[in-house]
């Protein structure tokens, strides 16, 4: 049956919005079945135009008079449409049992059960197609362009759009079952799989590879330099995340992924996951570290994750060691253009996050400066800087955001004049690659750099844990997984400050 429809546009005087006037010509009292067709036509016209799926039994509306095909169409027209839709889908491998990264991270941390967890459709697509941008995959699911065929019907090979096919749309959060096959639009193969590479000189490439402290099949550990941003943003041309994703892949096709952050002006150990699975495991480990911080035994040497920062602060704490446990909250400033983290006094009225830091004095100087070792048990933004400045009353040298008052009162004349030899030597050196100037910024300079460095880290052997999880049962005990220990040398400006204060 074919129905001719006349459509015209009318402007609503109240809302000034156009709408379609759909009517069936030469019919004043349409039959009930025509009213049903009219209802479907109204929905079709008001459907968002960003995505209009094409099925064998429909055609696209392109003119004031359109042919709307119903179930009474001939078999020949259906077969001709089926030929057009064949070969328009990319078939992913059938789903099989995989290691759940989040669950594995909890089991390594000793906080989770031996549950394999569920793998969602979007996770399976990202695992099979790591070259596709996550934003694109999310858009495909949002526009309902992803299909799934259950294992029971996978033996009968046929067209995805064929009548009677068990292939159906799948949502991003739907759980995958063993043997399920997922289909993506074939057009994703035409997309560029590689980002535009940022050109680097041989000197810059050598500098980047020299930052590597450790590498295995699961992780890469980097000694991040001062002044290099970890992630891109406004005004940032090249970030460590982008550079590592382009030049530190080595033999793998996947790009390394960030699992935690360091401030741009800080330095030290930065861990990246080399695969999506290892990154998920590390994310879970760092998250469990923060969630279970209140239950950590500080006297125990067996901690699944340890981080130790070295910091040079102005002044000296009242106690040589202790535990800081105060909530932190965010304050928006300059009409939303900037923000500041501060200690929250009343947690019942102000949103906050619990933050815990362990500290101890490493060395004190007669110049009014103190070296501290800081161990964050939680991972809050600017946690160490705020705890030092607002709780201990000893702002970190070079932290002008939270310690500008301390720098204003700091009597720099106490620094020995013998340090001028270091300063003269530095002035004759050139800057390092990527526009970094790491040869200045010690306490001898007028404006010292931030003296905060992630010096040591203890991390579970994620690579070994993943290998065992693939071959072992879900009740495997990960408590005997060995730990990896890393130690990053101090940056040049902090090393000179150390040599001056601790000769």
Short mmCIF file of C-alpha atoms in Angstrom, two decimals:
data_model
loop_
_atom_site.label_atom_id
_atom_site.label_comp_id
_atom_site.label_asym_id
_atom_site.label_seq_id
_atom_site.Cartn_x
_atom_site.Cartn_y
_atom_site.Cartn_z
CA UNK A 1 0.00 0.00 0.00
CA UNK A 2 1.34 3.46 -0.94
CA UNK A 3 0.01 6.69 0.55
CA UNK A 4 0.70 10.18 -0.79
CA UNK A 5 1.26 12.73 1.91
CA UNK A 6 1.21 16.49 1.52
CA UNK A 7 3.28 18.48 4.03
CA UNK A 8 3.40 22.24 4.51
CA UNK A 9 5.11 24.48 7.07
CA UNK A 10 3.09 26.80 9.35
CA UNK A 11 4.54 29.34 11.78
CA UNK A 12 3.10 29.30 15.29
CA UNK A 13 2.35 32.93 16.26
CA UNK A 14 2.96 32.29 19.96
CA UNK A 15 6.23 30.39 19.89
CA UNK A 16 7.36 31.59 16.43
CA UNK A 17 8.43 28.01 15.75
CA UNK A 18 7.67 26.24 12.44
CA UNK A 19 5.76 22.99 12.48
CA UNK A 20 4.56 20.64 9.79
CA UNK A 21 0.93 20.41 8.78
CA UNK A 22 0.42 16.80 7.75
CA UNK A 23 -2.83 16.04 6.02
CA UNK A 24 -4.25 13.36 3.74
CA UNK A 25 -5.73 15.07 0.66
CA UNK A 26 -9.26 14.40 -0.53
CA UNK A 27 -10.15 12.66 2.75
CA UNK A 28 -12.25 14.51 5.32
CA UNK A 29 -13.02 11.52 7.47
CA UNK A 30 -9.98 9.27 7.31
CA UNK A 31 -10.24 5.65 8.34
CA UNK A 32 -8.70 4.50 11.64
CA UNK A 33 -5.81 2.79 9.84
CA UNK A 34 -5.00 6.08 8.05
CA UNK A 35 -4.96 7.86 11.42
CA UNK A 36 -2.33 5.37 12.56
CA UNK A 37 -0.23 6.13 9.50
CA UNK A 38 -0.70 9.85 10.13
CA UNK A 39 0.56 9.42 13.70
CA UNK A 40 3.70 7.68 12.47
CA UNK A 41 4.28 10.43 9.93
CA UNK A 42 4.13 13.12 12.59
CA UNK A 43 6.74 11.28 14.63
CA UNK A 44 8.96 10.91 11.58
CA UNK A 45 8.89 14.63 10.80
CA UNK A 46 9.66 15.64 14.38
CA UNK A 47 12.49 13.12 14.79
CA UNK A 48 15.94 14.78 15.18
CA UNK A 49 17.65 14.84 11.77
CA UNK A 50 21.14 13.88 13.10
CA UNK A 51 20.52 10.16 12.61
CA UNK A 52 17.81 8.51 10.50
CA UNK A 53 18.36 4.75 10.28
CA UNK A 54 17.79 3.09 6.93
CA UNK A 55 15.86 -0.16 6.93
CA UNK A 56 14.88 -2.41 4.01
CA UNK A 57 11.21 -1.51 4.39
CA UNK A 58 11.52 2.28 4.40
CA UNK A 59 12.80 5.07 2.19
CA UNK A 60 14.03 8.53 3.11
CA UNK A 61 11.59 11.43 2.88
CA UNK A 62 13.05 14.05 0.56
CA UNK A 63 10.17 15.99 -1.06
CA UNK A 64 6.69 17.37 -0.20
CA UNK A 65 5.19 14.16 -1.62
CA UNK A 66 6.79 10.97 -0.35
CA UNK A 67 6.20 7.27 -0.79
CA UNK A 68 5.79 5.59 2.61
CA UNK A 69 6.22 1.82 2.26
CA UNK A 70 4.28 -0.37 4.66
CA UNK A 71 4.28 -4.08 5.38
CA UNK A 72 2.35 -4.69 2.13
CA UNK A 73 5.39 -3.94 -0.03
CA UNK A 74 6.48 -6.56 -2.48
CA UNK A 75 9.24 -9.06 -1.74
CA UNK A 76 11.26 -7.78 -4.67
CA UNK A 77 11.61 -4.32 -3.15
CA UNK A 78 12.80 -5.82 0.15
CA UNK A 79 15.46 -7.91 -1.59
CA UNK A 80 16.74 -4.89 -3.50
CA UNK A 81 17.06 -2.94 -0.28
CA UNK A 82 18.83 -5.89 1.41
CA UNK A 83 21.49 -5.82 -1.27
CA UNK A 84 22.14 -2.15 -0.52
CA UNK A 85 22.61 -2.78 3.21
CA UNK A 86 24.91 -5.78 2.86
CA UNK A 87 28.56 -5.14 3.75
CA UNK A 88 27.80 -2.05 5.81
CA UNK A 89 28.80 -3.55 9.16
CA UNK A 90 32.12 -4.23 10.84
CA UNK A 91 32.03 -7.50 12.79
CA UNK A 92 33.94 -7.66 16.08
CA UNK A 93 35.26 -10.92 17.54
CA UNK A 94 32.75 -12.93 19.59
CA UNK A 95 32.79 -12.03 23.25
CA UNK A 96 34.69 -14.34 25.55
CA UNK A 97 35.52 -14.27 29.24
CA UNK A 98 38.04 -11.53 30.00
CA UNK A 99 39.80 -10.18 33.03
CA UNK A 100 37.82 -7.39 34.67
CA UNK A 101 40.33 -4.65 35.45
CA UNK A 102 38.31 -2.97 38.20
CA UNK A 103 37.69 -6.24 40.01
CA UNK A 104 41.33 -7.30 39.63
CA UNK A 105 42.50 -4.00 41.12
CA UNK A 106 40.29 -4.53 44.16
CA UNK A 107 41.58 -8.06 44.62
CA UNK A 108 45.19 -6.85 44.45
CA UNK A 109 44.35 -4.17 47.03
CA UNK A 110 42.67 -6.82 49.19
CA UNK A 111 39.35 -4.98 49.23
CA UNK A 112 37.32 -6.94 46.66
CA UNK A 113 35.86 -10.37 46.17
CA UNK A 114 36.86 -12.83 43.49
CA UNK A 115 34.08 -11.67 41.20
CA UNK A 116 34.91 -11.41 37.54
CA UNK A 117 32.37 -8.60 37.16
CA UNK A 118 30.37 -7.70 34.07
CA UNK A 119 31.80 -6.46 30.81
CA UNK A 120 29.60 -3.85 29.19
CA UNK A 121 29.15 -3.43 25.45
CA UNK A 122 31.11 -0.18 25.32
CA UNK A 123 34.03 -1.75 27.20
CA UNK A 124 34.13 -4.64 24.74
CA UNK A 125 34.10 -2.27 21.76
CA UNK A 126 36.91 -0.18 23.24
CA UNK A 127 38.90 -3.34 23.96
CA UNK A 128 38.49 -4.64 20.40
CA UNK A 129 39.02 -1.23 18.77
CA UNK A 130 41.49 0.72 20.92
CA UNK A 131 42.31 2.95 17.93
CA UNK A 132 38.82 4.48 17.94
CA UNK A 133 38.36 7.65 20.01
CA UNK A 134 36.17 7.02 23.04
CA UNK A 135 34.02 10.03 22.14
CA UNK A 136 33.22 8.43 18.77
CA UNK A 137 32.28 5.09 20.35
CA UNK A 138 30.02 6.87 22.83
CA UNK A 139 28.35 8.73 19.96
CA UNK A 140 27.72 5.47 18.08
CA UNK A 141 25.94 4.04 21.12
CA UNK A 142 24.07 7.29 21.73
CA UNK A 143 22.78 7.30 18.14
CA UNK A 144 21.90 3.58 18.43
CA UNK A 145 24.18 2.53 15.59
CA UNK A 146 25.65 -0.52 17.39
CA UNK A 147 24.12 -3.97 16.97
CA UNK A 148 24.53 -7.26 18.81
CA UNK A 149 23.74 -10.85 17.84
CA UNK A 150 23.41 -13.40 20.67
CA UNK A 151 25.47 -16.57 20.62
CA UNK A 152 22.45 -18.81 19.97
CA UNK A 153 21.83 -17.19 16.59
CA UNK A 154 25.46 -16.64 15.60
CA UNK A 155 25.65 -19.99 13.80
CA UNK A 156 23.20 -18.84 11.15
CA UNK A 157 25.16 -16.33 9.15
CA UNK A 158 23.00 -13.71 7.46
CA UNK A 159 22.56 -10.05 6.82
CA UNK A 160 22.36 -7.86 9.90
CA UNK A 161 19.29 -6.03 8.57
CA UNK A 162 17.58 -9.09 7.11
CA UNK A 163 13.99 -9.72 8.25
CA UNK A 164 13.83 -12.18 11.13
CA UNK A 165 17.44 -11.57 12.14
CA UNK A 166 18.10 -11.69 15.87
CA UNK A 167 20.52 -8.80 15.62
CA UNK A 168 19.27 -5.97 17.81
CA UNK A 169 20.47 -2.59 19.00
CA UNK A 170 22.61 -2.68 22.11
CA UNK A 171 23.13 0.05 24.72
CA UNK A 172 26.53 1.05 26.04
CA UNK A 173 25.84 -0.32 29.54
CA UNK A 174 24.29 -3.62 28.46
CA UNK A 175 26.22 -6.63 29.77
CA UNK A 176 27.89 -8.93 27.27
CA UNK A 177 27.22 -12.66 27.28
CA UNK A 178 29.56 -15.40 26.09
CA UNK A 179 29.61 -15.66 22.31
CA UNK A 180 27.79 -12.39 21.62
CA UNK A 181 28.86 -10.68 18.40
CA UNK A 182 28.87 -6.88 18.11
CA UNK A 183 28.53 -4.99 14.82
CA UNK A 184 29.71 -1.44 14.12
CA UNK A 185 29.07 0.72 11.05
CA UNK A 186 31.68 -0.10 8.42
CA UNK A 187 32.39 3.64 8.09
CA UNK A 188 34.54 3.54 11.23
CA UNK A 189 37.25 1.83 9.18
CA UNK A 190 37.60 4.94 7.05
CA UNK A 191 38.49 7.06 10.08
CA UNK A 192 42.17 7.85 10.69
CA UNK A 193 43.51 5.50 13.35
CA UNK A 194 46.44 7.71 14.26
CA UNK A 195 46.41 11.23 15.58
CA UNK A 196 48.47 13.86 13.87
CA UNK A 197 51.93 13.43 15.27
CA UNK A 198 53.59 16.40 16.88
CA UNK A 199 57.00 16.70 15.30
CA UNK A 200 59.94 16.33 17.64
CA UNK A 201 63.63 16.76 17.06
CA UNK A 202 66.12 14.00 17.75
CA UNK A 203 67.21 15.86 20.87
CA UNK A 204 63.64 16.04 22.13
CA UNK A 205 63.05 12.34 21.42
CA UNK A 206 66.20 11.39 23.31
CA UNK A 207 65.15 13.60 26.22
CA UNK A 208 61.71 11.97 26.27
CA UNK A 209 63.09 8.42 26.28
CA UNK A 210 65.61 9.33 28.98
CA UNK A 211 62.68 10.12 31.28
CA UNK A 212 61.72 6.42 31.44
CA UNK A 213 62.60 4.76 34.73
CA UNK A 214 60.91 1.40 34.13
CA UNK A 215 58.91 -0.43 31.47
CA UNK A 216 57.19 -3.81 31.26
CA UNK A 217 54.19 -5.23 29.38
CA UNK A 218 51.70 -3.35 31.60
CA UNK A 219 53.18 -0.03 32.77
CA UNK A 220 55.67 2.72 31.98
CA UNK A 221 57.18 4.77 34.81
CA UNK A 222 58.44 8.27 33.97
CA UNK A 223 60.39 10.84 35.95
CA UNK A 224 58.28 13.85 35.01
CA UNK A 225 60.28 17.09 34.66
CA UNK A 226 59.26 20.35 36.27
CA UNK A 227 57.20 22.64 34.05
CA UNK A 228 55.87 19.99 31.67
CA UNK A 229 52.07 19.68 31.78
CA UNK A 230 50.67 16.19 32.20
CA UNK A 231 47.51 16.86 30.16
CA UNK A 232 46.63 19.25 27.37
CA UNK A 233 44.45 22.30 27.73
CA UNK A 234 44.08 25.95 26.78
CA UNK A 235 47.47 27.42 25.94
CA UNK A 236 49.24 24.03 26.17
CA UNK A 237 50.88 23.00 22.90
CA UNK A 238 52.45 19.69 23.96
CA UNK A 239 51.65 17.65 27.05
CA UNK A 240 53.30 14.55 28.46
CA UNK A 241 50.13 12.57 27.82
CA UNK A 242 50.22 13.43 24.12
CA UNK A 243 53.96 12.87 23.75
CA UNK A 244 53.85 9.51 25.52
CA UNK A 245 50.88 8.41 23.43
CA UNK A 246 52.84 9.14 20.24
CA UNK A 247 56.44 8.24 21.04
CA UNK A 248 56.38 5.85 24.00
CA UNK A 249 54.24 3.06 22.56
CA UNK A 250 57.29 0.96 21.66
CA UNK A 251 56.09 -2.41 20.30
CA UNK A 252 52.41 -1.97 21.28
CA UNK A 253 49.70 -0.48 19.09
CA UNK A 254 47.85 1.07 22.05
CA UNK A 255 48.88 4.42 23.46
CA UNK A 256 49.90 4.65 27.15
CA UNK A 257 47.18 6.04 29.41
CA UNK A 258 47.43 8.26 32.48
CA UNK A 259 46.30 6.67 35.77
CA UNK A 260 47.13 9.51 38.17
CA UNK A 261 48.23 13.15 37.98
CA UNK A 262 51.08 15.45 38.94
CA UNK A 263 50.87 19.23 38.97
CA UNK A 264 52.58 21.02 36.11
CA UNK A 265 55.17 22.64 38.40
CA UNK A 266 55.86 19.48 40.43
CA UNK A 267 58.09 16.61 39.32
CA UNK A 268 58.77 12.97 39.97
CA UNK A 269 57.33 9.50 39.40
CA UNK A 270 54.41 9.29 36.98
CA UNK A 271 52.87 5.90 36.11
CA UNK A 272 51.10 5.18 32.82
CA UNK A 273 49.19 2.05 31.82
CA UNK A 274 50.37 0.61 28.51
CA UNK A 275 47.04 -1.08 27.73
CA UNK A 276 43.41 -0.39 28.51
CA UNK A 277 43.31 -3.37 30.90
CA UNK A 278 46.42 -2.37 32.85
CA UNK A 279 45.20 1.24 33.03
CA UNK A 280 41.87 0.05 34.46
CA UNK A 281 43.67 -2.09 37.06
CA UNK A 282 45.88 0.84 38.09
CA UNK A 283 42.87 3.18 38.26
CA UNK A 284 41.21 0.73 40.62
CA UNK A 285 44.35 0.42 42.78
CA UNK A 286 44.73 4.21 43.16
CA UNK A 287 41.00 4.56 43.87
CA UNK A 288 41.03 1.82 46.51
CA UNK A 289 44.03 3.50 48.11
CA UNK A 290 41.98 6.68 48.61
CA UNK A 291 38.76 4.94 49.64
CA UNK A 292 40.44 2.73 52.23
CA UNK A 293 42.84 5.37 53.56
CA UNK A 294 41.12 5.52 56.95
CA UNK A 295 41.71 1.80 57.52
CA UNK A 296 45.41 1.74 56.59
CA UNK A 297 47.82 0.52 59.26
CA UNK A 298 50.51 3.20 59.31
CA UNK A 299 52.97 0.89 61.09
CA UNK A 300 52.62 -1.86 58.53
CA UNK A 301 55.38 -2.20 55.97
CA UNK A 302 53.10 -4.17 53.65
CA UNK A 303 51.08 -1.52 51.77
CA UNK A 304 49.91 -2.23 48.26
CA UNK A 305 50.59 1.38 47.20
CA UNK A 306 53.03 3.87 48.72
CA UNK A 307 54.03 7.32 47.51
CA UNK A 308 56.64 9.53 49.13
CA UNK A 309 57.26 13.13 48.13
CA UNK A 310 60.15 15.35 49.10
CA UNK A 311 59.38 19.01 49.70
CA UNK A 312 61.35 22.04 50.86
CA UNK A 313 59.16 24.24 53.05
CA UNK A 314 59.48 27.68 54.61
CA UNK A 315 59.64 27.30 58.40
CA UNK A 316 59.45 24.12 60.43
CA UNK A 317 56.51 22.05 61.76
CA UNK A 318 55.91 21.98 65.51
CA UNK A 319 56.34 18.22 65.57
CA UNK A 320 58.99 16.26 63.69
CA UNK A 321 56.41 13.83 62.37
CA UNK A 322 52.67 13.32 62.38
CA UNK A 323 49.45 12.63 60.52
CA UNK A 324 47.31 15.33 58.88
CA UNK A 325 43.67 14.37 58.47
CA UNK A 326 41.46 17.31 57.45
CA UNK A 327 38.80 17.64 54.72
CA UNK A 328 39.45 19.74 51.63
CA UNK A 329 36.97 21.63 49.49
CA UNK A 330 37.01 23.65 46.28
CA UNK A 331 36.31 27.38 46.11
CA UNK A 332 35.53 28.94 42.72
CA UNK A 333 37.09 32.36 42.14
CA UNK A 334 37.19 35.10 39.47
CA UNK A 335 33.70 34.34 38.18
CA UNK A 336 34.55 30.71 37.51
CA UNK A 337 37.86 31.37 35.76
CA UNK A 338 39.95 29.86 38.56
CA UNK A 339 39.59 27.72 41.64
CA UNK A 340 41.35 27.20 44.94
CA UNK A 341 41.47 24.23 47.31
CA UNK A 342 41.09 25.03 50.99
CA UNK A 343 40.51 23.34 54.35
CA UNK A 344 36.80 22.91 55.12
CA UNK A 345 35.78 23.80 58.65
CA UNK A 346 32.15 22.65 58.56
CA UNK A 347 31.70 19.50 56.46
CA UNK A 348 27.95 19.43 57.11
CA UNK A 349 27.34 22.63 55.14
CA UNK A 350 30.24 22.62 52.63
CA UNK A 351 31.06 19.90 50.08
CA UNK A 352 34.40 18.35 50.94
CA UNK A 353 36.66 15.34 50.47
CA UNK A 354 38.56 13.58 53.23
CA UNK A 355 42.33 14.02 52.81
CA UNK A 356 45.06 12.28 54.84
CA UNK A 357 48.81 12.97 54.69
CA UNK A 358 51.62 11.45 56.72
CA UNK A 359 54.74 13.61 57.16
CA UNK A 360 58.16 13.56 58.80
CA UNK A 361 61.12 15.96 58.91
CA UNK A 362 64.13 14.92 56.87
CA UNK A 363 66.48 17.79 57.69
CA UNK A 364 66.31 21.33 59.06
CA UNK A 365 68.43 24.26 57.99
CA UNK A 366 69.67 27.29 59.86
CA UNK A 367 68.26 29.37 56.99
CA UNK A 368 64.71 28.76 58.18
CA UNK A 369 63.96 26.05 55.63
CA UNK A 370 63.02 22.41 56.27
CA UNK A 371 63.04 19.29 54.12
CA UNK A 372 59.91 17.15 54.58
CA UNK A 373 58.91 13.70 53.43
CA UNK A 374 55.18 13.65 52.62
CA UNK A 375 53.18 10.45 52.14
CA UNK A 376 49.66 11.09 50.81
CA UNK A 377 47.24 8.34 51.81
CA UNK A 378 44.52 9.90 49.65
CA UNK A 379 44.75 11.45 46.20
CA UNK A 380 43.06 14.84 46.39
CA UNK A 381 43.88 17.81 44.18
CA UNK A 382 46.65 20.03 45.64
CA UNK A 383 46.45 17.96 48.83
CA UNK A 384 50.12 18.24 49.84
CA UNK A 385 50.38 21.93 49.02
CA UNK A 386 47.28 22.84 51.04
CA UNK A 387 48.19 20.62 54.01
CA UNK A 388 51.66 22.16 54.19
CA UNK A 389 50.50 25.77 53.83
CA UNK A 390 47.25 25.81 55.83
CA UNK A 391 47.67 23.00 58.36
CA UNK A 392 51.40 22.86 59.13
CA UNK A 393 51.92 26.56 58.46
CA UNK A 394 54.97 25.75 56.33
CA UNK A 395 54.34 26.62 52.69
CA UNK A 396 56.34 24.79 50.04
CA UNK A 397 59.10 26.85 48.42
CA UNK A 398 57.91 28.01 44.99
CA UNK A 399 54.21 27.55 45.78
CA UNK A 400 52.93 31.06 45.13
CA UNK A 401 49.29 29.97 44.92
CA UNK A 402 48.97 28.81 48.53
CA UNK A 403 52.10 30.27 50.09
CA UNK A 404 52.49 33.78 48.70
CA UNK A 405 52.30 35.34 52.17
CA UNK A 406 55.06 33.05 53.45
CA UNK A 407 57.26 34.00 50.50
CA UNK A 408 56.63 37.66 51.20
CA UNK A 409 57.87 37.27 54.77
CA UNK A 410 60.74 34.95 53.87
CA UNK A 411 64.11 36.57 54.52
CA UNK A 412 66.16 35.30 51.59
CA UNK A 413 69.22 37.21 52.76
CA UNK A 414 69.92 34.30 55.07
CA UNK A 415 71.03 32.19 52.10
CA UNK A 416 74.79 31.90 52.06
CA UNK A 417 76.68 34.02 49.54
CA UNK A 418 78.73 30.97 48.61
CA UNK A 419 75.82 29.79 46.47
CA UNK A 420 76.63 32.44 43.84
CA UNK A 421 79.04 30.02 42.18
CA UNK A 422 76.16 27.69 41.36
CA UNK A 423 74.12 30.60 40.05
CA UNK A 424 76.89 31.80 37.69
CA UNK A 425 77.29 28.30 36.29
CA UNK A 426 73.58 27.97 35.64
CA UNK A 427 73.32 31.23 33.71
CA UNK A 428 75.73 29.94 31.07
CA UNK A 429 73.65 26.82 30.33
CA UNK A 430 71.01 26.61 27.66
CA UNK A 431 67.42 25.51 28.11
CA UNK A 432 66.40 21.90 27.63
CA UNK A 433 64.06 20.54 24.91
CA UNK A 434 60.31 21.32 24.76
CA UNK A 435 60.99 24.87 25.93
CA UNK A 436 61.81 23.73 29.46
CA UNK A 437 64.33 25.61 31.57
CA UNK A 438 65.30 23.14 34.27
CA UNK A 439 68.70 24.63 35.07
CA UNK A 440 67.32 27.45 37.23
CA UNK A 441 64.76 27.80 39.98
CA UNK A 442 66.74 26.91 43.10
CA UNK A 443 66.64 28.94 46.31
CA UNK A 444 69.40 31.15 44.91
CA UNK A 445 67.10 32.57 42.24
CA UNK A 446 64.74 35.49 42.73
CA UNK A 447 61.72 33.30 41.97
CA UNK A 448 62.39 29.65 42.90
CA UNK A 449 60.49 26.84 41.22
CA UNK A 450 58.12 24.61 43.16
CA UNK A 451 60.14 22.32 45.42
CA UNK A 452 57.81 19.31 45.40
CA UNK A 453 59.01 16.00 43.98
CA UNK A 454 57.52 12.47 43.97
CA UNK A 455 60.70 10.73 45.10
CA UNK A 456 59.64 7.13 45.80
CA UNK A 457 56.78 4.80 44.94
CA UNK A 458 55.90 1.20 45.76
CA UNK A 459 53.44 -0.39 43.34
CA UNK A 460 52.11 -3.96 42.88
CA UNK A 461 53.47 -5.87 39.89
CA UNK A 462 50.43 -5.34 37.69
CA UNK A 463 51.95 -7.21 34.74
CA UNK A 464 52.42 -10.38 36.78
CA UNK A 465 48.93 -10.07 38.27
CA UNK A 466 47.30 -9.78 34.83
CA UNK A 467 49.18 -12.82 33.51
CA UNK A 468 48.09 -14.92 36.49
CA UNK A 469 44.51 -13.71 36.23
CA UNK A 470 44.33 -14.97 32.64
CA UNK A 471 45.34 -18.50 33.60
CA UNK A 472 44.14 -18.79 37.21
CA UNK A 473 40.70 -19.14 38.70
CA UNK A 474 38.79 -16.23 40.19
CA UNK A 475 39.64 -17.30 43.75
CA UNK A 476 43.37 -16.77 43.23
CA UNK A 477 45.07 -15.05 46.16
CA UNK A 478 46.95 -11.97 44.99
CA UNK A 479 48.43 -11.20 48.40
CA UNK A 480 51.76 -12.76 47.38
CA UNK A 481 52.18 -10.54 44.29
CA UNK A 482 55.57 -8.90 44.51
CA UNK A 483 55.97 -5.12 44.73
CA UNK A 484 57.91 -2.85 42.41
CA UNK A 485 59.95 -0.07 43.99
CA UNK A 486 60.90 3.10 42.14
CA UNK A 487 63.19 6.00 43.07
CA UNK A 488 63.37 9.17 40.98
CA UNK A 489 66.40 11.48 41.36
CA UNK A 490 65.73 15.07 42.36
CA UNK A 491 65.36 17.67 39.60
CA UNK A 492 68.29 20.01 39.05
CA UNK A 493 66.84 22.99 40.96
CA UNK A 494 65.96 20.90 44.03
CA UNK A 495 69.31 19.12 43.97
CA UNK A 496 71.14 22.46 44.05
CA UNK A 497 68.96 23.66 46.93
CA UNK A 498 69.76 20.41 48.76
CA UNK A 499 73.51 20.85 48.16
CA UNK A 500 73.34 24.42 49.48
CA UNK A 501 71.33 23.62 52.61
CA UNK A 502 72.81 20.21 53.39
CA UNK A 503 76.53 20.42 52.46
#
